[in-house]
PDB file of C-alpha atoms in Angstrom:
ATOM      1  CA  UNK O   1       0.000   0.000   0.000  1.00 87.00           C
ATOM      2  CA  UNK O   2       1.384   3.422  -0.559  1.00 94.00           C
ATOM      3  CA  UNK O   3       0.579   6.759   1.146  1.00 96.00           C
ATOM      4  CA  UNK O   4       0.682  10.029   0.178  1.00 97.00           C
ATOM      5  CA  UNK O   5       0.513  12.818   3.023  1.00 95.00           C
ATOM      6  CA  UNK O   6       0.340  16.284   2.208  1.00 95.00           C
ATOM      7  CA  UNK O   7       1.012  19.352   4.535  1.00 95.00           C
ATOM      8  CA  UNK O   8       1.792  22.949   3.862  1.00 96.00           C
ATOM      9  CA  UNK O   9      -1.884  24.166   3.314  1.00 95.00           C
ATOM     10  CA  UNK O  10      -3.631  27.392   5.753  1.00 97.00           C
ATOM     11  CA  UNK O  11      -4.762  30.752   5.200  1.00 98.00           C
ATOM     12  CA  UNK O  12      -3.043  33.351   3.913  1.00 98.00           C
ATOM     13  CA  UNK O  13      -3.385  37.405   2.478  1.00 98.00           C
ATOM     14  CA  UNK O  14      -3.411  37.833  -1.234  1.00 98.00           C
ATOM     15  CA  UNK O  15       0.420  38.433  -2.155  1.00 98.00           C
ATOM     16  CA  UNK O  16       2.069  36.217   0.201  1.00 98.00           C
ATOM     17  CA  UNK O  17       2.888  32.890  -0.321  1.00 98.00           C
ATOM     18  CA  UNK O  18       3.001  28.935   0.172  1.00 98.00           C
ATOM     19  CA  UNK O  19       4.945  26.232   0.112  1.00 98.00           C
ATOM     20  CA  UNK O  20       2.981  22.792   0.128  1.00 98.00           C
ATOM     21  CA  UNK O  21       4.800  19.505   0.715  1.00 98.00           C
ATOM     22  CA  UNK O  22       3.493  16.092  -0.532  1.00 98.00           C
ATOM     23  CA  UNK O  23       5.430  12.717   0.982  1.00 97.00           C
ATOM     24  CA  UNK O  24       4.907   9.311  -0.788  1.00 97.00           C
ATOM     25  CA  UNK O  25       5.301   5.974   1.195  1.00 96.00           C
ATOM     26  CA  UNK O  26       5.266   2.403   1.676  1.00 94.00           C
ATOM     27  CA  UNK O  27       6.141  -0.460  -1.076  1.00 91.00           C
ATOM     28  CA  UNK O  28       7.288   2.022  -3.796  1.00 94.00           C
ATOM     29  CA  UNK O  29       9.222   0.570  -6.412  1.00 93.00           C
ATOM     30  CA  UNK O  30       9.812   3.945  -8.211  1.00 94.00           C
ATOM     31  CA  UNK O  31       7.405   7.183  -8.783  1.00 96.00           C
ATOM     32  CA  UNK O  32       6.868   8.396 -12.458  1.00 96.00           C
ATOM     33  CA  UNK O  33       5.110  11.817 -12.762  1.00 97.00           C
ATOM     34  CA  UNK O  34       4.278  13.715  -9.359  1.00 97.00           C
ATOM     35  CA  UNK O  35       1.512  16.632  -9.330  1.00 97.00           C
ATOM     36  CA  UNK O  36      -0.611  18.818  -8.003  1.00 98.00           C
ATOM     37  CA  UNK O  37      -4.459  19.281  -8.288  1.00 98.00           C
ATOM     38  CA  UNK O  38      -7.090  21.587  -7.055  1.00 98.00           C
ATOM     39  CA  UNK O  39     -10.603  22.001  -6.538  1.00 98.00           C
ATOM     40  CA  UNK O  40     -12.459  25.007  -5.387  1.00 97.00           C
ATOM     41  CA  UNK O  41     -16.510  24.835  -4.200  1.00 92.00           C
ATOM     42  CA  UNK O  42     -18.311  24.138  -7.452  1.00 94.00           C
ATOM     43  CA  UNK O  43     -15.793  23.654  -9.774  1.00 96.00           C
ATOM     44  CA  UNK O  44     -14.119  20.494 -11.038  1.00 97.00           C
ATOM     45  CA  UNK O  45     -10.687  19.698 -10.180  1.00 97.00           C
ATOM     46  CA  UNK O  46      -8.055  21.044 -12.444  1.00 98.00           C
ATOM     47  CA  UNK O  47      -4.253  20.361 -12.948  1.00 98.00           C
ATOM     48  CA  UNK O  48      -2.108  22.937 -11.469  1.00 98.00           C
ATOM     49  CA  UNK O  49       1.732  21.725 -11.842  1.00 98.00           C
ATOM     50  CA  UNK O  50       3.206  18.417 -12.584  1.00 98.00           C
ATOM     51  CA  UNK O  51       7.153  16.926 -12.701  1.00 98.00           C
ATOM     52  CA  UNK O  52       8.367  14.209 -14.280  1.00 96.00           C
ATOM     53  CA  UNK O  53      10.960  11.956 -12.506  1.00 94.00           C
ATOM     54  CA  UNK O  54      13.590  13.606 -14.477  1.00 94.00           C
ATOM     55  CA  UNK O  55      12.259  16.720 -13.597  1.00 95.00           C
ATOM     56  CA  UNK O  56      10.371  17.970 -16.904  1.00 97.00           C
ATOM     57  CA  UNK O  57       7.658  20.291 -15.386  1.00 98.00           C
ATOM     58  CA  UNK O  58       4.128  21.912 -16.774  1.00 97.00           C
ATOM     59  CA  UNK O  59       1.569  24.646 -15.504  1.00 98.00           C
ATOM     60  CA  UNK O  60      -1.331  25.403 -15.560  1.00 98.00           C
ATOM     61  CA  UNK O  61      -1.596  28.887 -17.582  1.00 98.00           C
ATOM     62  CA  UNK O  62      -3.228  30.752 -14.193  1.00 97.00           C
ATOM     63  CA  UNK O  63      -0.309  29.829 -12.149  1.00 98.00           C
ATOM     64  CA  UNK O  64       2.591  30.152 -14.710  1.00 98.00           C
ATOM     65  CA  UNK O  65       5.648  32.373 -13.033  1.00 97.00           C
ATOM     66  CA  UNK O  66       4.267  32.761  -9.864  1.00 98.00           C
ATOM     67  CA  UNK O  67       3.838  28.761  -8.776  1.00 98.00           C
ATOM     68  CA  UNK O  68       7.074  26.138  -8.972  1.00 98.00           C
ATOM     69  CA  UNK O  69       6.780  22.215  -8.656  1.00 98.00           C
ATOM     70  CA  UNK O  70       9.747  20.167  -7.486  1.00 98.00           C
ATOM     71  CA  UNK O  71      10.455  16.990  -6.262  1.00 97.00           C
ATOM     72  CA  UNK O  72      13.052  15.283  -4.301  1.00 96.00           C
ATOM     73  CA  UNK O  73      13.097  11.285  -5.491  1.00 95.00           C
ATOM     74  CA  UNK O  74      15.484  10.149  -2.913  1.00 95.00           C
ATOM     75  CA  UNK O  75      12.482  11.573  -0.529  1.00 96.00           C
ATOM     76  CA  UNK O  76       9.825  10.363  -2.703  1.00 96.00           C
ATOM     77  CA  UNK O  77       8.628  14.493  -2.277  1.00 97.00           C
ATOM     78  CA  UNK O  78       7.108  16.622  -4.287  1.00 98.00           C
ATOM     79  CA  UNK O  79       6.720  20.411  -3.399  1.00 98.00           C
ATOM     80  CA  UNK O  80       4.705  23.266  -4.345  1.00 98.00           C
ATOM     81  CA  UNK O  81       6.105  26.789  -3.798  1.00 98.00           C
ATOM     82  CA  UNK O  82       3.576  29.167  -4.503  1.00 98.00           C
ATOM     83  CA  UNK O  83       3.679  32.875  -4.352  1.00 98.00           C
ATOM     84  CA  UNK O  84       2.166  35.931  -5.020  1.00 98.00           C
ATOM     85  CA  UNK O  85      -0.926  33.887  -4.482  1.00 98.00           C
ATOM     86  CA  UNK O  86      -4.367  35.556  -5.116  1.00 98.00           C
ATOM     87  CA  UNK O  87      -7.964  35.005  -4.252  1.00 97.00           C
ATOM     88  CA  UNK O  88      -8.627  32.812  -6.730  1.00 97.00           C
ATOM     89  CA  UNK O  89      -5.957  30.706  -5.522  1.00 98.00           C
ATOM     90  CA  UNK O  90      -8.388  29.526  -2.861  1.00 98.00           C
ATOM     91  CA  UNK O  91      -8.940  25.533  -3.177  1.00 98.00           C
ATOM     92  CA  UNK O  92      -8.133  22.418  -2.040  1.00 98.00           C
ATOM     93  CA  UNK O  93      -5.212  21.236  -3.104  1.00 98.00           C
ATOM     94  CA  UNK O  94      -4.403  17.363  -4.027  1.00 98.00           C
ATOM     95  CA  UNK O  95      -1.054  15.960  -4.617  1.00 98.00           C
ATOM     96  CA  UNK O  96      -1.294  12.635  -7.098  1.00 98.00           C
ATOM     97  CA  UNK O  97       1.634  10.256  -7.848  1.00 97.00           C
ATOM     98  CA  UNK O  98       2.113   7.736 -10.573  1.00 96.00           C
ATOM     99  CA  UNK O  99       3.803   4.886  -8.259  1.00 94.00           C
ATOM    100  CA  UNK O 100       5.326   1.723  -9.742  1.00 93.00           C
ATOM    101  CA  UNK O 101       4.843  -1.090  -7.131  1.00 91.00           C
ATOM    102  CA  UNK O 102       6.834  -4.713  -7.580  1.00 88.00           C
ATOM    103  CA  UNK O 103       4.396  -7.655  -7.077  1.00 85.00           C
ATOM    104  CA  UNK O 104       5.165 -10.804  -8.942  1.00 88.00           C
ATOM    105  CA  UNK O 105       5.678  -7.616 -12.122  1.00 88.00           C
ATOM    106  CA  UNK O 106       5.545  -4.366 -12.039  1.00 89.00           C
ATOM    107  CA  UNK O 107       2.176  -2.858 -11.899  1.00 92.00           C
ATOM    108  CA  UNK O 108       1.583   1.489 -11.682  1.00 92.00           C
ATOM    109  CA  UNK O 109      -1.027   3.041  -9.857  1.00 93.00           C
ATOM    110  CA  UNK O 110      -2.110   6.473  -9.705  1.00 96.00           C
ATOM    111  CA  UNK O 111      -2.455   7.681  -5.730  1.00 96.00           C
ATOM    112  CA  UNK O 112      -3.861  10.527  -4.116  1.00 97.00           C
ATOM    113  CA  UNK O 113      -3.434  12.497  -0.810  1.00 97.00           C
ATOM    114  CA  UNK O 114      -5.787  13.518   1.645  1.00 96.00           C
ATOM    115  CA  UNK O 115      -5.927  17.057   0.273  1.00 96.00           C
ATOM    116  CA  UNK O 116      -4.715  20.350   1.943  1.00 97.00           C
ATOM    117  CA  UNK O 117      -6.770  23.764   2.069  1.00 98.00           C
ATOM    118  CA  UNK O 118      -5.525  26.989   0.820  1.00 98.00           C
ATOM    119  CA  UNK O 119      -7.405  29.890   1.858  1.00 98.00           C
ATOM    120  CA  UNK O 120      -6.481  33.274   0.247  1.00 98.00           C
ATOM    121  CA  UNK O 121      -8.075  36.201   1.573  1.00 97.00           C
ATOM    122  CA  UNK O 122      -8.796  39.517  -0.374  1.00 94.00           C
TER     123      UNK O 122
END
């Protein structure tokens, strides 16, 4: 079984900034693409920022030069540093993982965290 626990998430005013923090763990063989998702009341979840495992990286338009993705494989981490974040920024925010696990073969599953809320006030 594999794990993914999030943290980094809380309230903040419109210009400052966040870092979020995902962890991955338990019978990992290796982690393909990391991400990060959010969902705000009412709307569907969209794709924020994603990273390869060699550390190829895509945004979503809204949060282009003001959000960065990274990862750290030896720590099976992926982070979020977000700034200059605005009111629109508000969601919840979901960290997925594309996780190779050995059993008898190699089989990939897609995981998901818990979820972390990021509050921006006006």
């Amino acid at each position: 079984q594999v794990q993914l626990v999030e943290s980094g998430g809380g309230l903040v005013q419109a210009g400052g900034s966040l870092r979020l923090s995902c962890a991955a763990s338990g019978s990992i063989f290796s982690i393909n693409a990391m991400g990060w998702y959010r969902q705000a009341p009412g709307k569907q979840r969209e794709l924020v920022a994603a990273i390869t495992s060699g550390g190829s990286t895509n945004y979503a338009d809204s949060v282009k030069g003001r959000f960065t993705i990274s990862r750290d494989n030896a720590k099976n981490t992926v982070y979020l540093q977000m700034n200059s974040l605005k009111p629109e920024d508000t969601a919840v925010y979901y960290c997925n993982a594309e996780v190779a696990i050995y059993s008898e073969g190699i089989y990939e599953y897609d995981y998901w965290g818990q979820g972390t809320q990021v509050t921006v006030s006006s």
